[in-house]
Structure formats: C-alpha cells, structure tokens
Short mmCIF file of C-alpha atoms and ligand atoms in Angstrom, two decimals:
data_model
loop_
_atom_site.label_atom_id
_atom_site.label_comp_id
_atom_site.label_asym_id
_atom_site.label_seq_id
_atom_site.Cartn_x
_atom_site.Cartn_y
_atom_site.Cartn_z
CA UNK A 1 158.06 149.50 60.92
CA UNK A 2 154.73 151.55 60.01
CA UNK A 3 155.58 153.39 56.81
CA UNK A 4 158.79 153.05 55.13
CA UNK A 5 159.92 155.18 52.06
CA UNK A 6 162.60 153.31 50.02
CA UNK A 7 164.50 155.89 47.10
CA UNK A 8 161.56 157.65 46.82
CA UNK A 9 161.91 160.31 43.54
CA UNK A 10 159.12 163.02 42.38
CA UNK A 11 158.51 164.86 40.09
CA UNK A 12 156.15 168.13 38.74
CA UNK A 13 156.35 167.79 35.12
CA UNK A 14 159.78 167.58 33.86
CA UNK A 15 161.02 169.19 37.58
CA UNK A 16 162.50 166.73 40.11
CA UNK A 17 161.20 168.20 43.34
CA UNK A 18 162.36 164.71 45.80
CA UNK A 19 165.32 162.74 44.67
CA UNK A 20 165.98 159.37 46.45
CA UNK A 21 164.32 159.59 49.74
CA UNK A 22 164.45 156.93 52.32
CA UNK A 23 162.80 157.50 55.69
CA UNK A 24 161.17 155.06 57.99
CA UNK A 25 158.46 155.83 61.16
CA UNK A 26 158.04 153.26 63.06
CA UNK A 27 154.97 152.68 65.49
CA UNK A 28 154.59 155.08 68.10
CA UNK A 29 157.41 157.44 66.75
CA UNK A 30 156.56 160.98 66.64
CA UNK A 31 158.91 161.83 63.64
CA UNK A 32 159.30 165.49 62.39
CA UNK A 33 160.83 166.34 58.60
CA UNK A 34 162.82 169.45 58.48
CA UNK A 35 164.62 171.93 55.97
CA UNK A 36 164.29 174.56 54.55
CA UNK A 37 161.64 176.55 51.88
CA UNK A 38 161.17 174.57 48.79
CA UNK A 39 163.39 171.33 50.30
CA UNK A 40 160.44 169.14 49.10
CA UNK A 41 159.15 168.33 52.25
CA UNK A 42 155.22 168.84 51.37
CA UNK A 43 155.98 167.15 48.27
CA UNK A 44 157.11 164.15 50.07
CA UNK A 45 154.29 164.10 52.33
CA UNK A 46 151.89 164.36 48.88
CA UNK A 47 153.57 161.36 47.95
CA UNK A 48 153.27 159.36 50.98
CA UNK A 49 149.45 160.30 51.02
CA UNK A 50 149.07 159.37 47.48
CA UNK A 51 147.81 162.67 46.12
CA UNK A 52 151.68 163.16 43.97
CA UNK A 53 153.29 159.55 42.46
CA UNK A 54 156.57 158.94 42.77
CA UNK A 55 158.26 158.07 39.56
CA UNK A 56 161.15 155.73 41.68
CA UNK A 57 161.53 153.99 44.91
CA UNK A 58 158.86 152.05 46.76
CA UNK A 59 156.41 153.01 49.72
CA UNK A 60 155.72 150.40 52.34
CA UNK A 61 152.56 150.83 54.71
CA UNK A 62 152.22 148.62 57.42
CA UNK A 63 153.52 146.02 55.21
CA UNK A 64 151.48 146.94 51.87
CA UNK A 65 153.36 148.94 49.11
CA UNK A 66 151.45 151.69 48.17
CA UNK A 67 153.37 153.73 46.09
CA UNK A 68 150.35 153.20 43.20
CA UNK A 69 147.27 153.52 45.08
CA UNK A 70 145.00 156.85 45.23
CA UNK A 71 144.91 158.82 47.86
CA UNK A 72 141.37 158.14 49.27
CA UNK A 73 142.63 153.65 49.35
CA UNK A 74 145.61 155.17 51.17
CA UNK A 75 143.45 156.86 53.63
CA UNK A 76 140.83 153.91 54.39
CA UNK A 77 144.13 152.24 55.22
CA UNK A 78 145.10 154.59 58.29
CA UNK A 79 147.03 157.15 56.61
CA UNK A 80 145.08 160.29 57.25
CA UNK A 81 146.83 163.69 56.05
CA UNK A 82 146.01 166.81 57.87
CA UNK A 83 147.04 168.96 55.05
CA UNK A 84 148.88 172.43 54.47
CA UNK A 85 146.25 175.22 54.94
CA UNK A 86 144.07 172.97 56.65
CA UNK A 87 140.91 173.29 54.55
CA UNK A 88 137.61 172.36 56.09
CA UNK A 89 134.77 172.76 54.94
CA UNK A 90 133.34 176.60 55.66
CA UNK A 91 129.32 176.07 54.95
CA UNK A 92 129.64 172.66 57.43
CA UNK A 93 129.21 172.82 60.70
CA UNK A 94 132.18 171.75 62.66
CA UNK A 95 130.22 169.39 63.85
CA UNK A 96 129.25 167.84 60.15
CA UNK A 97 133.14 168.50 59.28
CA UNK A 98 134.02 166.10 62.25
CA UNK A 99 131.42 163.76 61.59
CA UNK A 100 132.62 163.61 57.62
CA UNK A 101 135.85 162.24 58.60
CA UNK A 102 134.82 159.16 59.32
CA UNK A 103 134.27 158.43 55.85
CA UNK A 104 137.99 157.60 55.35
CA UNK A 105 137.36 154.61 58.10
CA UNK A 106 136.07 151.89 56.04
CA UNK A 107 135.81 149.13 57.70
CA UNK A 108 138.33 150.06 60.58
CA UNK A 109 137.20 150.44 63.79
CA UNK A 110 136.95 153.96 65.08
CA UNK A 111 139.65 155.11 67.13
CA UNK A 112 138.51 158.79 68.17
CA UNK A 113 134.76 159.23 68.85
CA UNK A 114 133.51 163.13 69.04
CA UNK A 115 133.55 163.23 72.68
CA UNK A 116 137.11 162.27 72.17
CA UNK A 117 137.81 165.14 69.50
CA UNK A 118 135.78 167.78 72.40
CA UNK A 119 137.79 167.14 75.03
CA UNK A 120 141.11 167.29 73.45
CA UNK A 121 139.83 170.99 71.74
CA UNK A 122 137.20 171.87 74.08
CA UNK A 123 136.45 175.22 71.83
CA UNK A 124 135.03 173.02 69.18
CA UNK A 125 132.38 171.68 71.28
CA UNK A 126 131.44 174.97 71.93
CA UNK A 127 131.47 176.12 68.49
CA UNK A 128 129.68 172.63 67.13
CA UNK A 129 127.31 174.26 65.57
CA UNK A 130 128.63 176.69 64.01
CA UNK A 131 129.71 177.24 60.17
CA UNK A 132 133.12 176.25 60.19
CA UNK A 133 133.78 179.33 58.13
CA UNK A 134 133.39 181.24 61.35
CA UNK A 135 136.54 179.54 62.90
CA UNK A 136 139.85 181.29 63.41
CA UNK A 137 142.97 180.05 61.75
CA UNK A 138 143.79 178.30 64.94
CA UNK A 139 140.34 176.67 65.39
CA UNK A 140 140.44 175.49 61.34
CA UNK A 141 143.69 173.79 62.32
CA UNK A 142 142.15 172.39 65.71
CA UNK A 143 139.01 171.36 63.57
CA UNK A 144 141.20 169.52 60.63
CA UNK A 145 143.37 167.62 63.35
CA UNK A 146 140.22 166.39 64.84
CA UNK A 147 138.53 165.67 61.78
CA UNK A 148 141.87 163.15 60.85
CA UNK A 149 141.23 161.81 64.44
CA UNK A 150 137.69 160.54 63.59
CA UNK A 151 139.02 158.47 60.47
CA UNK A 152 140.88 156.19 63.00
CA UNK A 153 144.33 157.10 61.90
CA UNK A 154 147.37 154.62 62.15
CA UNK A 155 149.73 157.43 61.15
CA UNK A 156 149.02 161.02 61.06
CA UNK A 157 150.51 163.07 58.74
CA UNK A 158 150.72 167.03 59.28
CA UNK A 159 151.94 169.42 56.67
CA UNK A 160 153.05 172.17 58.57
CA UNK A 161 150.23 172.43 61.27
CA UNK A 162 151.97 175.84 62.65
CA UNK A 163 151.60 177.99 59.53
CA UNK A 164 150.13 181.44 60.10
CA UNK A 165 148.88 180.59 63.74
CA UNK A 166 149.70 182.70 66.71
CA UNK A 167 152.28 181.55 68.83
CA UNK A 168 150.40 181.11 72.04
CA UNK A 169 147.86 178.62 69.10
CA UNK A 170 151.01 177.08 68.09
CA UNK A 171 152.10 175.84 71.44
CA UNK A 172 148.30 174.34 72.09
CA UNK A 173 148.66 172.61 68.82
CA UNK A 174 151.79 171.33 69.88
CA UNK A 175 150.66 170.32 73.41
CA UNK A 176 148.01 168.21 72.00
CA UNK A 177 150.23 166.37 69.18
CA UNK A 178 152.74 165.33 72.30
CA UNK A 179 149.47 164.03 73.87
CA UNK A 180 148.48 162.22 71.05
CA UNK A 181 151.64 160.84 70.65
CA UNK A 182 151.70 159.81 74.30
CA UNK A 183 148.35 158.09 73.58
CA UNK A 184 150.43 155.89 71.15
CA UNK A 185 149.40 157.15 67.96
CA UNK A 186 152.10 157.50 65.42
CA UNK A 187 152.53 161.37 63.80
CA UNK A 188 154.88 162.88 60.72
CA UNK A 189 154.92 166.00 60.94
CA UNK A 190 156.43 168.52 58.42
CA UNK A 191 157.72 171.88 60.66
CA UNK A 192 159.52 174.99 59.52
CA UNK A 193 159.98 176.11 63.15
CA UNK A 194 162.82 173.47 63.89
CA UNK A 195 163.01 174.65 67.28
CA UNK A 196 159.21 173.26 67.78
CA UNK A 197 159.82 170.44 65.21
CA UNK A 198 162.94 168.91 67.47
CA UNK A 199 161.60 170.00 70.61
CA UNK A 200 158.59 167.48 70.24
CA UNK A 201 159.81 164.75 68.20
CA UNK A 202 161.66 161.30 68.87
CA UNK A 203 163.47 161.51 65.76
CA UNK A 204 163.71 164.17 62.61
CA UNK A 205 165.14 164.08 59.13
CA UNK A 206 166.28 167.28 57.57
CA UNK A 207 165.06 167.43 53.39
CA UNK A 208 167.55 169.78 51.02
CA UNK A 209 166.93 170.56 47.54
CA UNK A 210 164.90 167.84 47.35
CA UNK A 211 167.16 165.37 49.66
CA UNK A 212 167.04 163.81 52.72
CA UNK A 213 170.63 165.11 54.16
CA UNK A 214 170.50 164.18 57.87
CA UNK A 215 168.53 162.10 60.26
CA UNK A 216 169.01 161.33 64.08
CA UNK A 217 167.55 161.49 67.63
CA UNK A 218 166.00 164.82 67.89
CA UNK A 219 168.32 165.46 71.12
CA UNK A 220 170.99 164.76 69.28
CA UNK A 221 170.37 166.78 65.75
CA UNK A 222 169.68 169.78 68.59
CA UNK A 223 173.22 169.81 69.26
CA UNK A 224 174.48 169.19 65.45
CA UNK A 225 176.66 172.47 64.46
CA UNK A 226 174.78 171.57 60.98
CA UNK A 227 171.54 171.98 62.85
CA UNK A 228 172.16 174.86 65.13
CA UNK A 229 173.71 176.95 62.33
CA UNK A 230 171.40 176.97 59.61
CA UNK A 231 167.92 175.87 61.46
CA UNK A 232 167.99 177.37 65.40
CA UNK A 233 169.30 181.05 64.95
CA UNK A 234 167.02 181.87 68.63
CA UNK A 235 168.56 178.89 70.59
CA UNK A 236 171.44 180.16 69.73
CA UNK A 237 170.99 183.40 70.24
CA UNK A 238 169.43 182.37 73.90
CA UNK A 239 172.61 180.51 74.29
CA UNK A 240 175.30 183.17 72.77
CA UNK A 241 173.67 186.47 73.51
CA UNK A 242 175.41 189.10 71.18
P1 ATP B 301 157.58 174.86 51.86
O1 ATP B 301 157.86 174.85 53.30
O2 ATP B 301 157.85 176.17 51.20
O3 ATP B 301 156.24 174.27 51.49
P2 ATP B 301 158.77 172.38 51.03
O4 ATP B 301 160.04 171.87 51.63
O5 ATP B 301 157.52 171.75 51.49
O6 ATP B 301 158.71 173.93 51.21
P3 ATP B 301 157.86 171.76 48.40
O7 ATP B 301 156.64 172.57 48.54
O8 ATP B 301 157.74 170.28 48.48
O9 ATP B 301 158.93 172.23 49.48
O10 ATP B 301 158.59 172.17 47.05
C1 ATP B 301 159.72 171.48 46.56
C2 ATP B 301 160.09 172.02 45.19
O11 ATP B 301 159.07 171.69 44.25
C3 ATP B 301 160.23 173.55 45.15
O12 ATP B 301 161.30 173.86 44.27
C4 ATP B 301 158.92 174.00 44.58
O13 ATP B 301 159.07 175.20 43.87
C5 ATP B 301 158.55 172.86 43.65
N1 ATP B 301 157.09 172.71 43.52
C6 ATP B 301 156.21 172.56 44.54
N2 ATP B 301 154.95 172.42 44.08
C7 ATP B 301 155.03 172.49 42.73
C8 ATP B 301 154.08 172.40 41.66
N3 ATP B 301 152.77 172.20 41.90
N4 ATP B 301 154.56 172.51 40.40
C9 ATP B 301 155.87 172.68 40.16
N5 ATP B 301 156.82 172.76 41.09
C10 ATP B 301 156.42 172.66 42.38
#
C-alpha cells in the first residue's frame, strides 16, 4: 500500500469538515474521490498533503506516518499536490515554473526530465519562454501537472484538475493522466464530473458531508443505483432518453 488514511478527522476552527476517513491507494492505482459540493473532498486532499492537520486518525506514506509533518517534508517524500486553481507562477517563464519543481525532489532521483514534460504537453515547449501569465486556463493546468512531474512524484495528487476548462481541454487532461497512469505512476484525483472521475479510474470513493460513504471498482460504482442517481444524470439520460 502507498498512502493509507486510517479515521482521518478535520477540522476549520471549531467546524468538522472530514469525519473518520479511511481510504487506501495502492501503487499503480489510479484512484478518483467523489461527492458532491462541500463533501470535504479538497479538505481531505489538504490533509494528505500536509497543508490542513488532522485532529484524529493516522496517515501512512509508503510506510512513514505523516499525519504531523509540513507540507513541503511531505512533498520531498513523493507526494506532490497539483492543487485546486492550479497556481503557477505568472512573471516565470513556463520554463522557470517547470524547472522550480524540482525543488520538492531532494535527494530523489528525478523521474520526469523537461523533455519528458514537452512531449506529454507539446504546447508548453512552444510557449517555454513565455510568462506563464500568458497561458490559458488549460495551459496553467497543463503547466502545474508538469511542474508536479519534475519533483519525481510517487503519488500525484489532483484537486479537481477539470475546473473551469473547456471540455475538449478536459478530455486532453484526462488523456494524459490515463497515460501517466499507464506509465505506472500512482494518481488521486478529486473530480466533480463523476462521469470523467469513474470513467478513468481503477477504483473511487464517494465523500458526503464530510464522510467517506462508498468505495468500489469504478465499473462497478458505474452501475450503483446510489451512483447513477445522484452523480451521472447524462449517462442516464443517454441511457433513458425522456
Ligand atoms: P468543492 O468541490 O466545493 O471544493 P469539497 O468536497 O472539496 O467541495 P471542501 O472544500 O473540502 O469540500 O469543504 C468541506 C466543508 O468544509 C464545506 O462545508 C466547506 O464549507 C468547509 N470549508 C472548506 N474550507 C473552509 C475554510 N477555509 N474554513 C471553514 N470552512 C471551510
């Protein structure tokens, strides 16, 4: 098992945003979390990347637990966070924003070298020297993926990587992430768009009001009356036209 969340609890302030969450990824797994606005699904990721503490449960990486550590120790371990909103760094080039994620290798070997990064998002070669500020949305996300790809992740961790994109962006985002995954890299991903979320993932876990409240094989949570009721209103619709 790579990371493994044991009763995991959160909290902003006096507000309980994750109560008891267990999930596990093991190596290799793309695994997607699902659920609803305000489930606590960011909030989980924040925990698992250091940047929120959890006030319960435990947090095993690789086999270290690092439920305590900051966020930057959690990083130099392999647990690189693309997060929500993606924000690079707009006076950098994308070049220099590529380039600065290798900070959070340490003394791990590189995994993704820019050549690497260019061929899997050949618009940011062309763009290298450019202010990253001049990037579309789409780009920004390309760039922040690539820039978790030059700290040698062991797991990477995406918060949501199709937020505000155009669909025809989406599905190149997504095209890459299954490639990456079929490279053997390990991905969490955090997806509104269940439909994407279970279309590209081994397994998924579905967060409410702050709970995990279902896990399975993908496949299988596809054909859940749970799942197809309250999360994939268009497969349905494909399936049932009114
Ligand atoms: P979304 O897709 O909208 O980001 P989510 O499942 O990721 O939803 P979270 O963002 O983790 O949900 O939010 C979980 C709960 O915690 C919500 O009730 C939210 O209002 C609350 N919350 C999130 N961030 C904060 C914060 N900084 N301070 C206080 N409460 C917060």
């Amino acid at each position: 098992m790579l990371l493994e969340l044991n009763g995991v609890a959160t909290h902003y302030g006096r507000i309980q945003a994750v109560h008891d969450a267990s999930l596990q990824v093991d190596t290799g797994e793309l695994i997607a979390l699902i659920g609803p606005n305000g489930a606590g699904k960011s909030t989980l990721l924040n925990t698992v990347s250091g940047l929120l503490r959890p006030v319960a449960g435990r947090i095993l990486f690789g086999d270290k637990p690092i439920d305590n550590w900051r966020p930057d120790r959690i990083a130099r371990e392999g647990l690189l966070q693309v997060p929500e909103g993606r924000r690079v760094l707009g006076p950098l080039s994308v070049e220099d924003n590529l380039l600065l994620g290798r900070q959070a290798l340490g003394t791990r070997k590189p995994t993704h070298v820019l050549e690497d990064i260019y061929a899997l998002f050949p618009i940011l070669h062309e763009r290298r020297h450019q202010s990253s500020a001049t990037l579309s949305g789409g780009q920004q996300q390309m760039l922040a993926i690539g820039r978790a790809l030059m700290g040698g992740p062991r797991l990477l961790v995406l918060d949501e990587p199709s937020l505000g994109l155009a669909p025809i962006i989406v599905r190149q985002v997504f095209d890459t992430l299954r490639l990456l995954r079929q490279t053997g890299l390990t991905i969490l991903l955090v997806e509104q768009n269940a439909d994407l979320a279970l279309d590209i993932s081994d397994r998924a876990y579905v967060m409410e009001q702050g709970r995990v409240v279902l896990t399975g094989h993908s496949g299988a949570l596809r054909n859940d009356p749970r799942i197809r009721e309250h999360y994939l209103p268009a497969v349905a619709e494909t399936i049932f036209p009114a």
